[in-house]
C-alpha cells in the first residue's frame, strides 16, 4: 500500500485531516473525482492525506464531503493531460501537488503557461520523468517466445521507474496488435489477447529467459553498432545500466566498447580503400564523439531529447520511437530524407535499411563522407499500414510534413549547414513549404526562406523501385551526379569562405 501524506505542514488549528483513498497509484479517474469534490468544497490541501489501495481507514465522508450538487468547475485540457502523466510518477507528493494546481487553476486559469512558477516547474519535471520512462519502456521491452498451450505467446520482463504500465499499454496494444503478449513488471502486469487486461505485479523469476529471439536481438544489435560513433556516456544514458540485465543484447555491450578502437581502425583502413582520407574518417568520428559545449552539439542533444516525446501529429502513436537526425553538429552538409522505414523505426537511426544502404553506395561513389554529414528525415516517425505481420510504408501527408517541419527547421538552425540536400518530394516540401517537381528543380541550388542554400534530388527508394536494371543503373548515375555537384559546390563555398 502506498500512503502519501499531502500535508506540507501541520493542519492549522483543529482542521480535521481527511484521508483520500485511491484505487491504484496511477488512479487518475479516482483522483479527479475526489479532488474535484474536495476543491469544490473549499477543502485545503494541507488537510488531506492521500492513500492508495486501502479503504479501511477512509475518513472521507459524512459532513466533510462537499454536498452532491457542489458546483463543478472546468480546467484546461492541458492540465488533465499533464495530470494523467504526473500521477504515474513515484514521487510521494504528486497527489498533493496536483491538488494545489487544481485549486490554483480556479483563480489562475493560465497557471500552466507560467513555466517560472515553482509549482508548474515541479509538475513539468515530474511529467518529464514519466515521459522519459514511457520512452525507455517502448525502447527496451524485449519479448520472448513462451510456451502456451493455446498457441504462440510472447512475454517480456521490464522494471519501470514509475507507474507507467497502464499509460503505455495502448502503445503496445497498437504496436503488437497481431501478437498475444504479456509484459510483466514488479508493480503490475499487462496482457494482450485482442483486449487488454491487468494482473498484479510479478517477480523476475516469473519472467521467461533465453530462447531463439534473444539471439536475433543480439545479432541485430551487433550489426547496427558503429564503433566510430561510440560515445560511451551517451550510449549508457540511452540504455541505462539498470535495464541491461533484462536485455539480451546487453551482454554484447562491454565487448563492443572494448573492441571499438580496433574496429574504428579497421573502418579507417576500409575508408582508405574506398578513397577516403584517414583524416576524413577520423574527423567525422571525432565530431560525433565531441561532447557538448553549450553550442550546436548541446542544442541538437536537447532537440533530440525533446523530439523523443513528440506528439505534434498522430504518427507517434503506432511508431516505436522518434527517429531523430544524426551526424556532427558542425556538419557543412545536411541530408533530409522522407521518414524512417521499418528498420529505422526499430533501430532509432535514420537511413540504415535498404534505402540507406543504397544511399551509402551513392555517397561513396560521389566521394562524400557520410560521417561528416548530418542525416535526418522530414518526418521523424514511421508511418505504416499493418498488413498481417508486415508494416507497409505509407507516405506522410502534408499536415504531417508541416507538423514535423518544426524539428527540421530547428536541426538546421542549430547546425547552420552550408548546403541542405532534399532527398525526394517530401523533403523538398519540408524545406520549401510547397510542392516541388523534382525533375524540374534537381541539379541546381535554390535559396530557402532563411537565406541558406538547398539542392533537390531523388529519394534513394525511388531507385530501389525501378525494376529494369539498365534504367536503374542510369538513374543511380544521375543521383551520383547530383551528389557530385553538391560536393563540388561545397568545396567552392569553402574556398570562397
Ligand atoms: N527512407 C527515408 O527517407 N529515411 C530513412 O531514414 C529511411 C528510409
Tab-separated table of C-alpha atoms and ligand atoms in Angstrom:
chain	number	residue	atom	x	y	z
A	1	UNK	CA	0.000	0.000	0.000
A	2	UNK	CA	1.269	3.450	-0.810
A	3	UNK	CA	0.488	6.028	1.841
A	4	UNK	CA	1.075	9.531	0.654
A	5	UNK	CA	0.957	12.426	3.054
A	6	UNK	CA	-0.185	15.556	1.324
A	7	UNK	CA	0.381	17.919	4.225
A	8	UNK	CA	3.317	20.236	3.832
A	9	UNK	CA	2.758	21.468	7.413
A	10	UNK	CA	0.587	20.536	10.321
A	11	UNK	CA	-3.017	21.454	9.600
A	12	UNK	CA	-3.893	24.817	11.019
A	13	UNK	CA	-5.973	24.864	14.174
A	14	UNK	CA	-8.292	21.952	14.671
A	15	UNK	CA	-8.962	21.323	10.982
A	16	UNK	CA	-9.780	17.663	10.555
A	17	UNK	CA	-7.376	15.638	8.497
A	18	UNK	CA	-9.005	13.767	5.635
A	19	UNK	CA	-7.805	10.587	4.064
A	20	UNK	CA	-8.499	10.362	0.355
A	21	UNK	CA	-8.278	6.812	-0.934
A	22	UNK	CA	-7.322	5.942	-4.496
A	23	UNK	CA	-7.633	2.508	-6.079
A	24	UNK	CA	-4.175	2.489	-7.662
A	25	UNK	CA	-1.027	4.626	-7.612
A	26	UNK	CA	-1.874	5.881	-11.127
A	27	UNK	CA	-5.619	6.234	-10.481
A	28	UNK	CA	-6.246	9.473	-12.333
A	29	UNK	CA	-10.025	8.979	-12.522
A	30	UNK	CA	-10.269	8.348	-8.780
A	31	UNK	CA	-8.047	11.324	-8.050
A	32	UNK	CA	-10.125	13.590	-10.284
A	33	UNK	CA	-13.390	12.582	-8.661
A	34	UNK	CA	-12.149	13.097	-5.116
A	35	UNK	CA	-10.065	16.194	-5.861
A	36	UNK	CA	-12.921	17.999	-7.618
A	37	UNK	CA	-15.332	17.368	-4.783
A	38	UNK	CA	-12.830	18.489	-2.175
A	39	UNK	CA	-11.816	21.555	-4.176
A	40	UNK	CA	-15.441	22.499	-4.795
A	41	UNK	CA	-15.991	22.194	-1.030
A	42	UNK	CA	-13.046	24.504	-0.352
A	43	UNK	CA	-11.001	21.868	1.487
A	44	UNK	CA	-7.405	22.994	1.976
A	45	UNK	CA	-4.689	20.777	0.505
A	46	UNK	CA	-2.725	20.620	3.722
A	47	UNK	CA	-5.572	18.827	5.480
A	48	UNK	CA	-5.646	15.901	3.065
A	49	UNK	CA	-3.764	12.624	3.316
A	50	UNK	CA	-3.688	10.710	0.049
A	51	UNK	CA	-3.623	6.962	0.314
A	52	UNK	CA	-3.565	4.156	-2.234
A	53	UNK	CA	-5.413	0.884	-2.095
A	54	UNK	CA	-6.661	0.571	1.492
A	55	UNK	CA	-10.184	1.704	2.254
A	56	UNK	CA	-10.109	0.585	5.889
A	57	UNK	CA	-9.030	3.997	7.077
A	58	UNK	CA	-11.112	6.013	4.627
A	59	UNK	CA	-12.078	9.093	6.546
A	60	UNK	CA	-13.728	10.771	3.609
A	61	UNK	CA	-17.447	11.096	4.019
A	62	UNK	CA	-20.227	12.439	6.220
A	63	UNK	CA	-20.260	16.152	6.739
A	64	UNK	CA	-16.746	16.659	5.458
A	65	UNK	CA	-17.676	15.857	1.890
A	66	UNK	CA	-18.979	18.731	-0.181
A	67	UNK	CA	-22.683	18.421	-0.975
A	68	UNK	CA	-23.503	16.344	-4.035
A	69	UNK	CA	-24.581	19.361	-6.044
A	70	UNK	CA	-21.400	21.265	-5.302
A	71	UNK	CA	-20.523	23.385	-8.320
A	72	UNK	CA	-18.091	21.635	-10.623
A	73	UNK	CA	-15.531	23.687	-12.499
A	74	UNK	CA	-13.648	23.180	-15.698
A	75	UNK	CA	-9.893	23.088	-16.025
A	76	UNK	CA	-7.767	23.440	-19.149
A	77	UNK	CA	-7.418	20.251	-21.188
A	78	UNK	CA	-3.658	20.563	-20.930
A	79	UNK	CA	-3.849	20.201	-17.152
A	80	UNK	CA	-5.705	16.918	-17.484
A	81	UNK	CA	-3.088	15.644	-19.927
A	82	UNK	CA	-0.221	16.648	-17.628
A	83	UNK	CA	-2.037	15.302	-14.546
A	84	UNK	CA	-2.650	11.917	-16.161
A	85	UNK	CA	1.119	11.533	-16.563
A	86	UNK	CA	2.264	13.215	-13.346
A	87	UNK	CA	0.089	10.864	-11.308
A	88	UNK	CA	2.201	7.971	-12.637
A	89	UNK	CA	5.357	9.432	-11.106
A	90	UNK	CA	6.544	7.665	-7.953
A	91	UNK	CA	7.113	10.990	-6.200
A	92	UNK	CA	5.143	10.837	-2.941
A	93	UNK	CA	3.947	14.429	-3.249
A	94	UNK	CA	2.338	14.098	-6.658
A	95	UNK	CA	-1.320	13.888	-5.498
A	96	UNK	CA	-0.894	16.923	-3.256
A	97	UNK	CA	0.932	18.955	-5.899
A	98	UNK	CA	-1.787	18.208	-8.403
A	99	UNK	CA	-4.422	19.212	-5.863
A	100	UNK	CA	-2.664	22.526	-5.256
A	101	UNK	CA	-2.518	23.082	-9.016
A	102	UNK	CA	-6.205	22.221	-9.364
A	103	UNK	CA	-7.279	24.691	-6.711
A	104	UNK	CA	-4.930	27.378	-8.059
A	105	UNK	CA	-6.361	26.950	-11.559
A	106	UNK	CA	-9.736	28.154	-10.268
A	107	UNK	CA	-8.348	31.633	-9.806
A	108	UNK	CA	-5.409	31.452	-12.239
A	109	UNK	CA	-6.629	29.501	-15.282
A	110	UNK	CA	-3.385	30.338	-17.134
A	111	UNK	CA	-1.197	28.864	-14.391
A	112	UNK	CA	0.381	26.270	-16.695
A	113	UNK	CA	1.523	28.977	-19.098
A	114	UNK	CA	3.903	30.265	-16.450
A	115	UNK	CA	6.954	27.975	-16.542
A	116	UNK	CA	8.698	30.193	-13.950
A	117	UNK	CA	6.101	29.285	-11.304
A	118	UNK	CA	7.768	26.791	-8.899
A	119	UNK	CA	4.677	24.570	-8.806
A	120	UNK	CA	4.474	24.459	-12.605
A	121	UNK	CA	8.206	23.735	-12.818
A	122	UNK	CA	7.839	20.886	-10.379
A	123	UNK	CA	4.874	19.407	-12.249
A	124	UNK	CA	6.705	19.642	-15.555
A	125	UNK	CA	9.743	17.911	-14.010
A	126	UNK	CA	7.559	15.062	-12.774
A	127	UNK	CA	5.895	14.913	-16.170
A	128	UNK	CA	9.274	14.771	-17.904
A	129	UNK	CA	10.403	11.881	-15.695
A	130	UNK	CA	7.303	9.903	-16.614
A	131	UNK	CA	7.597	10.668	-20.316
A	132	UNK	CA	11.226	9.529	-20.286
A	133	UNK	CA	10.251	6.300	-18.551
A	134	UNK	CA	7.489	5.716	-21.107
A	135	UNK	CA	10.039	6.152	-23.880
A	136	UNK	CA	12.517	3.771	-22.201
A	137	UNK	CA	9.847	1.108	-21.831
A	138	UNK	CA	8.984	1.395	-25.524
A	139	UNK	CA	12.641	1.092	-26.453
A	140	UNK	CA	13.730	-1.637	-24.039
A	141	UNK	CA	10.894	-4.114	-23.729
A	142	UNK	CA	12.069	-7.354	-25.404
A	143	UNK	CA	9.522	-10.086	-25.997
A	144	UNK	CA	10.476	-13.729	-25.785
A	145	UNK	CA	8.560	-16.691	-27.067
A	146	UNK	CA	6.932	-18.506	-24.152
A	147	UNK	CA	5.218	-21.887	-24.089
A	148	UNK	CA	1.443	-21.549	-24.181
A	149	UNK	CA	-0.891	-24.452	-24.951
A	150	UNK	CA	-3.271	-22.009	-26.666
A	151	UNK	CA	-0.700	-21.027	-29.301
A	152	UNK	CA	2.089	-18.555	-29.871
A	153	UNK	CA	2.592	-16.159	-26.989
A	154	UNK	CA	5.298	-13.676	-26.064
A	155	UNK	CA	6.305	-12.283	-22.730
A	156	UNK	CA	8.706	-9.620	-21.541
A	157	UNK	CA	10.057	-8.524	-18.191
A	158	UNK	CA	10.535	-4.825	-17.531
A	159	UNK	CA	11.189	-2.737	-14.422
A	160	UNK	CA	9.752	0.741	-14.950
A	161	UNK	CA	10.847	3.593	-12.774
A	162	UNK	CA	7.305	4.950	-12.454
A	163	UNK	CA	3.755	3.581	-12.565
A	164	UNK	CA	3.563	3.637	-16.360
A	165	UNK	CA	2.240	0.182	-17.258
A	166	UNK	CA	-1.325	1.367	-17.974
A	167	UNK	CA	-0.153	4.620	-19.502
A	168	UNK	CA	1.933	2.649	-22.013
A	169	UNK	CA	-0.412	-0.298	-22.543
A	170	UNK	CA	-2.255	1.256	-25.512
A	171	UNK	CA	1.009	1.811	-27.357
A	172	UNK	CA	1.998	-1.859	-27.056
A	173	UNK	CA	-1.516	-2.985	-27.969
A	174	UNK	CA	-1.368	-0.968	-31.190
A	175	UNK	CA	2.232	-1.810	-31.974
A	176	UNK	CA	1.902	-5.559	-31.366
A	177	UNK	CA	-1.769	-5.943	-32.240
A	178	UNK	CA	-1.235	-9.246	-34.028
A	179	UNK	CA	0.631	-10.996	-31.226
A	180	UNK	CA	-0.563	-12.402	-27.923
A	181	UNK	CA	1.729	-10.964	-25.300
A	182	UNK	CA	2.305	-10.131	-21.641
A	183	UNK	CA	4.596	-7.572	-20.078
A	184	UNK	CA	5.496	-8.491	-16.514
A	185	UNK	CA	6.640	-5.799	-14.109
A	186	UNK	CA	7.071	-5.711	-10.315
A	187	UNK	CA	4.024	-3.426	-9.860
A	188	UNK	CA	1.530	-4.690	-12.369
A	189	UNK	CA	1.397	-6.937	-15.434
A	190	UNK	CA	-0.376	-6.180	-18.686
A	191	UNK	CA	-1.652	-8.773	-21.162
A	192	UNK	CA	-2.957	-8.572	-24.715
A	193	UNK	CA	-5.243	-11.215	-26.196
A	194	UNK	CA	-7.133	-8.953	-28.548
A	195	UNK	CA	-8.022	-6.897	-25.500
A	196	UNK	CA	-6.008	-5.525	-22.620
A	197	UNK	CA	-6.103	-6.958	-19.114
A	198	UNK	CA	-4.080	-6.297	-16.000
A	199	UNK	CA	-2.931	-8.527	-13.141
A	200	UNK	CA	-0.876	-7.821	-10.003
A	201	UNK	CA	2.904	-7.454	-10.181
A	202	UNK	CA	5.245	-10.367	-10.804
A	203	UNK	CA	8.799	-11.213	-9.815
A	204	UNK	CA	11.735	-11.620	-12.117
A	205	UNK	CA	11.587	-15.371	-11.521
A	206	UNK	CA	8.194	-15.412	-13.324
A	207	UNK	CA	9.781	-13.909	-16.429
A	208	UNK	CA	10.829	-16.079	-19.344
A	209	UNK	CA	14.514	-16.440	-20.059
A	210	UNK	CA	16.584	-17.229	-23.110
A	211	UNK	CA	15.453	-18.563	-26.452
A	212	UNK	CA	15.996	-18.027	-30.160
A	213	UNK	CA	14.545	-14.495	-30.070
A	214	UNK	CA	17.405	-13.397	-27.839
A	215	UNK	CA	19.908	-14.485	-30.444
A	216	UNK	CA	18.048	-12.431	-33.079
A	217	UNK	CA	18.263	-9.324	-30.938
A	218	UNK	CA	21.946	-9.856	-30.276
A	219	UNK	CA	22.758	-10.257	-33.974
A	220	UNK	CA	20.672	-7.220	-34.831
A	221	UNK	CA	22.298	-5.032	-32.192
A	222	UNK	CA	25.828	-6.066	-33.213
A	223	UNK	CA	25.007	-5.241	-36.831
A	224	UNK	CA	23.826	-1.694	-36.115
A	225	UNK	CA	26.707	-0.868	-33.765
A	226	UNK	CA	29.072	1.653	-35.350
A	227	UNK	CA	32.323	1.876	-33.367
A	228	UNK	CA	33.387	5.159	-34.955
A	229	UNK	CA	30.398	6.779	-33.300
A	230	UNK	CA	30.976	5.280	-29.910
A	231	UNK	CA	30.191	7.689	-27.153
A	232	UNK	CA	30.003	5.605	-24.017
A	233	UNK	CA	28.287	8.258	-21.951
A	234	UNK	CA	25.538	8.815	-24.488
A	235	UNK	CA	25.151	5.108	-25.065
A	236	UNK	CA	24.775	4.294	-21.409
A	237	UNK	CA	22.449	7.262	-20.951
A	238	UNK	CA	20.179	5.919	-23.690
A	239	UNK	CA	20.497	2.375	-22.453
A	240	UNK	CA	20.970	2.865	-18.698
A	241	UNK	CA	22.768	0.073	-16.900
A	242	UNK	CA	19.731	-0.764	-14.813
A	243	UNK	CA	17.999	-2.035	-17.979
A	244	UNK	CA	20.972	-4.085	-19.133
A	245	UNK	CA	20.221	-7.247	-17.246
A	246	UNK	CA	16.852	-7.568	-18.989
A	247	UNK	CA	18.226	-7.046	-22.487
A	248	UNK	CA	19.675	-9.945	-24.411
A	249	UNK	CA	21.902	-7.637	-26.445
A	250	UNK	CA	23.350	-6.006	-23.330
A	251	UNK	CA	25.746	-8.897	-22.895
A	252	UNK	CA	27.438	-7.565	-26.029
A	253	UNK	CA	27.932	-4.040	-24.761
A	254	UNK	CA	31.185	-4.402	-22.780
A	255	UNK	CA	32.742	-6.378	-25.638
A	256	UNK	CA	31.621	-3.863	-28.246
A	257	UNK	CA	33.023	-0.982	-26.229
A	258	UNK	CA	36.302	-2.813	-25.635
A	259	UNK	CA	36.637	-3.657	-29.328
A	260	UNK	CA	35.632	-0.204	-30.576
A	261	UNK	CA	39.126	1.223	-31.033
A	262	UNK	CA	40.191	-1.769	-33.080
A	263	UNK	CA	37.025	-1.668	-35.193
A	264	UNK	CA	37.448	2.071	-35.782
A	265	UNK	CA	40.982	1.378	-37.030
A	266	UNK	CA	39.562	-1.263	-39.362
A	267	UNK	CA	36.994	1.236	-40.635
A	268	UNK	CA	39.764	3.736	-41.316
A	269	UNK	CA	41.599	1.050	-43.288
A	270	UNK	CA	38.402	0.304	-45.182
A	271	UNK	CA	37.923	4.044	-45.740
A	272	UNK	CA	41.416	4.204	-47.226
A	273	UNK	CA	40.488	1.543	-49.708
A	274	UNK	CA	37.346	3.449	-50.656
A	275	UNK	CA	39.442	6.517	-51.396
A	276	UNK	CA	38.659	8.490	-48.213
A	277	UNK	CA	41.433	10.008	-46.155
A	278	UNK	CA	42.092	8.843	-42.579
A	279	UNK	CA	41.587	12.410	-41.519
A	280	UNK	CA	38.133	12.463	-43.089
A	281	UNK	CA	37.045	9.307	-41.302
A	282	UNK	CA	38.536	10.416	-38.015
A	283	UNK	CA	37.184	13.924	-38.348
A	284	UNK	CA	33.712	12.509	-38.799
A	285	UNK	CA	34.084	10.228	-35.811
A	286	UNK	CA	35.713	12.952	-33.748
A	287	UNK	CA	32.991	15.447	-34.450
A	288	UNK	CA	30.406	12.943	-33.356
A	289	UNK	CA	32.275	11.972	-30.217
A	290	UNK	CA	32.868	15.564	-29.158
A	291	UNK	CA	30.893	16.367	-26.039
A	292	UNK	CA	28.521	19.281	-25.554
A	293	UNK	CA	29.911	22.784	-25.308
A	294	UNK	CA	26.763	24.817	-24.951
A	295	UNK	CA	26.805	25.307	-28.718
A	296	UNK	CA	25.224	23.416	-31.609
A	297	UNK	CA	26.054	19.983	-30.151
A	298	UNK	CA	24.142	20.753	-26.962
A	299	UNK	CA	21.306	22.343	-28.883
A	300	UNK	CA	21.000	19.207	-31.002
A	301	UNK	CA	21.194	16.918	-27.967
A	302	UNK	CA	18.376	18.878	-26.350
A	303	UNK	CA	16.285	18.817	-29.505
A	304	UNK	CA	16.795	15.072	-29.820
A	305	UNK	CA	15.643	14.651	-26.225
A	306	UNK	CA	12.540	16.765	-26.748
A	307	UNK	CA	11.723	15.089	-30.056
A	308	UNK	CA	11.700	11.721	-28.290
A	309	UNK	CA	8.426	12.875	-26.690
A	310	UNK	CA	6.998	14.487	-29.828
A	311	UNK	CA	3.240	14.367	-30.272
A	312	UNK	CA	2.913	17.105	-32.847
A	313	UNK	CA	0.940	14.762	-35.098
A	314	UNK	CA	-0.717	11.365	-34.540
A	315	UNK	CA	2.146	9.379	-36.124
A	316	UNK	CA	3.883	8.968	-32.754
A	317	UNK	CA	1.139	6.531	-31.678
A	318	UNK	CA	1.857	3.419	-33.719
A	319	UNK	CA	5.595	4.109	-34.234
A	320	UNK	CA	8.198	2.502	-31.999
A	321	UNK	CA	10.124	5.703	-31.408
A	322	UNK	CA	11.151	9.070	-32.800
A	323	UNK	CA	13.995	8.691	-35.271
A	324	UNK	CA	15.991	11.873	-34.948
A	325	UNK	CA	18.792	13.015	-37.231
A	326	UNK	CA	22.379	12.017	-36.617
A	327	UNK	CA	25.793	13.335	-37.500
A	328	UNK	CA	28.216	16.028	-36.399
A	329	UNK	CA	26.752	19.284	-35.111
A	330	UNK	CA	29.213	21.255	-37.231
A	331	UNK	CA	28.307	19.474	-40.482
A	332	UNK	CA	28.508	21.646	-43.581
A	333	UNK	CA	26.138	19.312	-45.369
A	334	UNK	CA	22.684	18.159	-44.221
A	335	UNK	CA	20.641	15.486	-45.979
A	336	UNK	CA	16.896	15.371	-45.413
A	337	UNK	CA	15.042	12.156	-46.307
A	338	UNK	CA	11.332	11.385	-46.149
A	339	UNK	CA	10.626	9.379	-42.982
A	340	UNK	CA	12.151	6.380	-41.201
A	341	UNK	CA	11.341	2.968	-42.614
A	342	UNK	CA	10.702	-0.270	-40.752
A	343	UNK	CA	14.402	-0.859	-39.909
A	344	UNK	CA	14.965	2.733	-38.865
A	345	UNK	CA	11.868	2.695	-36.657
A	346	UNK	CA	13.193	-0.299	-34.733
A	347	UNK	CA	16.806	0.863	-34.523
A	348	UNK	CA	16.051	4.557	-33.880
A	349	UNK	CA	18.551	5.688	-36.526
A	350	UNK	CA	17.967	7.203	-39.996
A	351	UNK	CA	18.881	5.537	-43.285
A	352	UNK	CA	20.190	2.186	-42.104
A	353	UNK	CA	17.818	-0.087	-44.094
A	354	UNK	CA	17.850	-0.890	-47.843
A	355	UNK	CA	17.378	2.761	-48.919
A	356	UNK	CA	20.148	3.758	-46.506
A	357	UNK	CA	22.498	1.182	-47.952
A	358	UNK	CA	21.869	2.443	-51.473
A	359	UNK	CA	22.352	5.987	-50.208
A	360	UNK	CA	25.721	4.935	-48.692
A	361	UNK	CA	26.825	3.451	-52.027
A	362	UNK	CA	25.874	6.621	-53.896
A	363	UNK	CA	27.679	8.816	-51.366
A	364	UNK	CA	30.819	6.689	-51.646
A	365	UNK	CA	30.622	6.900	-55.440
A	366	UNK	CA	30.283	10.691	-55.217
A	367	UNK	CA	33.220	10.976	-52.790
A	368	UNK	CA	31.089	12.229	-49.892
A	369	UNK	CA	31.923	11.045	-46.374
A	370	UNK	CA	28.630	10.304	-44.611
A	371	UNK	CA	30.218	10.589	-41.168
A	372	UNK	CA	30.823	14.296	-41.879
A	373	UNK	CA	27.246	14.981	-42.954
A	374	UNK	CA	24.142	15.265	-40.800
A	375	UNK	CA	21.399	12.912	-41.981
A	376	UNK	CA	17.803	13.381	-40.936
A	377	UNK	CA	14.220	12.999	-42.141
A	378	UNK	CA	11.376	15.398	-42.914
A	379	UNK	CA	9.070	13.254	-40.743
A	380	UNK	CA	10.503	11.654	-37.622
A	381	UNK	CA	8.041	8.807	-37.078
A	382	UNK	CA	7.483	5.769	-39.274
A	383	UNK	CA	4.058	5.891	-40.957
A	384	UNK	CA	2.818	2.488	-41.989
A	385	UNK	CA	-0.161	0.283	-42.642
A	386	UNK	CA	-0.253	-3.004	-40.774
A	387	UNK	CA	-0.909	-5.885	-43.173
A	388	UNK	CA	-0.776	-9.143	-41.308
A	389	UNK	CA	2.621	-9.202	-39.686
A	390	UNK	CA	4.099	-6.718	-42.135
A	391	UNK	CA	4.270	-2.970	-41.723
A	392	UNK	CA	3.910	-1.360	-45.121
A	393	UNK	CA	5.355	2.127	-45.647
A	394	UNK	CA	2.721	4.790	-46.131
A	395	UNK	CA	3.507	8.281	-47.451
A	396	UNK	CA	3.259	11.132	-44.951
A	397	UNK	CA	0.636	13.731	-45.831
A	398	UNK	CA	1.188	17.467	-45.895
A	399	UNK	CA	-0.184	18.030	-42.391
A	400	UNK	CA	2.329	15.520	-41.010
A	401	UNK	CA	5.183	17.036	-43.014
A	402	UNK	CA	4.242	20.514	-41.865
A	403	UNK	CA	3.907	19.432	-38.213
A	404	UNK	CA	7.358	17.851	-38.279
A	405	UNK	CA	8.919	20.747	-40.106
A	406	UNK	CA	9.430	22.359	-36.732
A	407	UNK	CA	12.141	19.777	-35.920
A	408	UNK	CA	13.860	20.015	-39.291
A	409	UNK	CA	13.959	23.816	-39.034
A	410	UNK	CA	15.457	23.592	-35.546
A	411	UNK	CA	18.013	20.978	-36.550
A	412	UNK	CA	19.144	23.176	-39.430
A	413	UNK	CA	19.108	26.288	-37.268
A	414	UNK	CA	21.411	24.564	-34.749
A	415	UNK	CA	23.800	23.214	-37.384
A	416	UNK	CA	23.713	26.072	-39.911
A	417	UNK	CA	24.971	23.946	-42.801
A	418	UNK	CA	26.337	25.491	-45.991
A	419	UNK	CA	24.112	23.219	-48.061
A	420	UNK	CA	20.983	21.163	-47.338
A	421	UNK	CA	20.009	18.398	-49.749
A	422	UNK	CA	16.385	17.299	-50.040
A	423	UNK	CA	16.108	13.621	-50.956
A	424	UNK	CA	12.726	13.404	-52.692
A	425	UNK	CA	9.477	15.330	-52.763
A	426	UNK	CA	8.600	15.046	-49.062
A	427	UNK	CA	11.921	16.545	-48.014
A	428	UNK	CA	11.588	19.235	-50.696
A	429	UNK	CA	8.141	20.147	-49.381
A	430	UNK	CA	9.501	20.274	-45.843
A	431	UNK	CA	12.329	22.621	-46.813
A	432	UNK	CA	10.466	24.891	-49.224
A	433	UNK	CA	6.952	24.728	-47.761
A	434	UNK	CA	5.432	23.946	-51.155
A	435	UNK	CA	5.018	21.103	-53.659
A	436	UNK	CA	8.126	20.673	-55.805
A	437	UNK	CA	8.624	18.828	-59.099
A	438	UNK	CA	11.939	17.044	-58.613
A	439	UNK	CA	12.738	16.661	-62.313
A	440	UNK	CA	12.420	20.420	-62.788
A	441	UNK	CA	14.393	21.516	-59.749
A	442	UNK	CA	17.148	18.913	-59.392
A	443	UNK	CA	20.797	19.649	-60.014
A	444	UNK	CA	20.917	23.355	-59.151
A	445	UNK	CA	20.963	25.456	-55.999
A	446	UNK	CA	17.806	27.008	-54.536
A	447	UNK	CA	17.611	29.659	-51.853
A	448	UNK	CA	15.482	28.803	-48.825
A	449	UNK	CA	13.450	31.268	-46.766
A	450	UNK	CA	16.274	31.565	-44.210
A	451	UNK	CA	18.702	32.523	-46.975
A	452	UNK	CA	20.558	29.208	-46.911
A	453	UNK	CA	21.188	27.012	-49.930
A	454	UNK	CA	19.336	23.808	-50.789
A	455	UNK	CA	19.662	21.247	-53.531
A	456	UNK	CA	16.976	18.821	-54.548
A	457	UNK	CA	17.419	15.316	-55.853
A	458	UNK	CA	15.596	11.996	-55.899
A	459	UNK	CA	14.990	9.752	-52.906
A	460	UNK	CA	17.074	6.541	-52.807
A	461	UNK	CA	13.854	4.481	-52.521
A	462	UNK	CA	12.837	5.751	-55.972
A	463	UNK	CA	15.927	3.972	-57.346
A	464	UNK	CA	15.074	0.792	-55.439
A	465	UNK	CA	11.646	0.689	-57.071
A	466	UNK	CA	12.960	0.720	-60.675
A	467	UNK	CA	12.691	-2.853	-61.912
A	468	UNK	CA	14.562	-2.541	-65.199
A	469	UNK	CA	18.272	-2.971	-64.426
A	470	UNK	CA	19.582	-0.660	-67.145
A	471	UNK	CA	17.122	2.093	-66.192
A	472	UNK	CA	18.036	1.662	-62.516
A	473	UNK	CA	21.758	1.953	-63.299
A	474	UNK	CA	21.126	5.098	-65.333
A	475	UNK	CA	19.108	6.697	-62.528
A	476	UNK	CA	21.754	5.697	-59.982
A	477	UNK	CA	24.366	7.527	-62.101
A	478	UNK	CA	22.124	10.609	-62.266
A	479	UNK	CA	21.719	10.507	-58.485
A	480	UNK	CA	25.510	10.255	-58.048
A	481	UNK	CA	25.967	13.144	-60.498
A	482	UNK	CA	23.643	15.294	-58.341
A	483	UNK	CA	25.697	14.390	-55.270
A	484	UNK	CA	28.968	15.171	-57.053
A	485	UNK	CA	27.560	18.604	-57.957
A	486	UNK	CA	26.748	19.153	-54.266
A	487	UNK	CA	30.277	18.092	-53.213
A	488	UNK	CA	31.809	20.484	-55.757
A	489	UNK	CA	29.509	23.289	-54.628
A	490	UNK	CA	30.535	22.733	-51.008
A	491	UNK	CA	34.203	22.865	-51.977
A	492	UNK	CA	33.572	26.101	-53.872
A	493	UNK	CA	31.743	27.632	-50.892
A	494	UNK	CA	34.548	26.554	-48.544
A	495	UNK	CA	37.098	28.104	-50.948
A	496	UNK	CA	35.097	31.314	-51.145
A	497	UNK	CA	34.806	31.473	-47.360
B	1	LIG	N1	13.818	6.471	-46.089
B	1	LIG	C1	13.963	7.705	-45.584
B	1	LIG	O1	13.529	8.698	-46.146
B	1	LIG	N2	14.578	7.846	-44.431
B	1	LIG	C2	15.092	6.821	-43.750
B	1	LIG	O2	15.639	7.042	-42.683
B	1	LIG	C3	14.944	5.546	-44.317
B	1	LIG	C4	14.303	5.379	-45.488
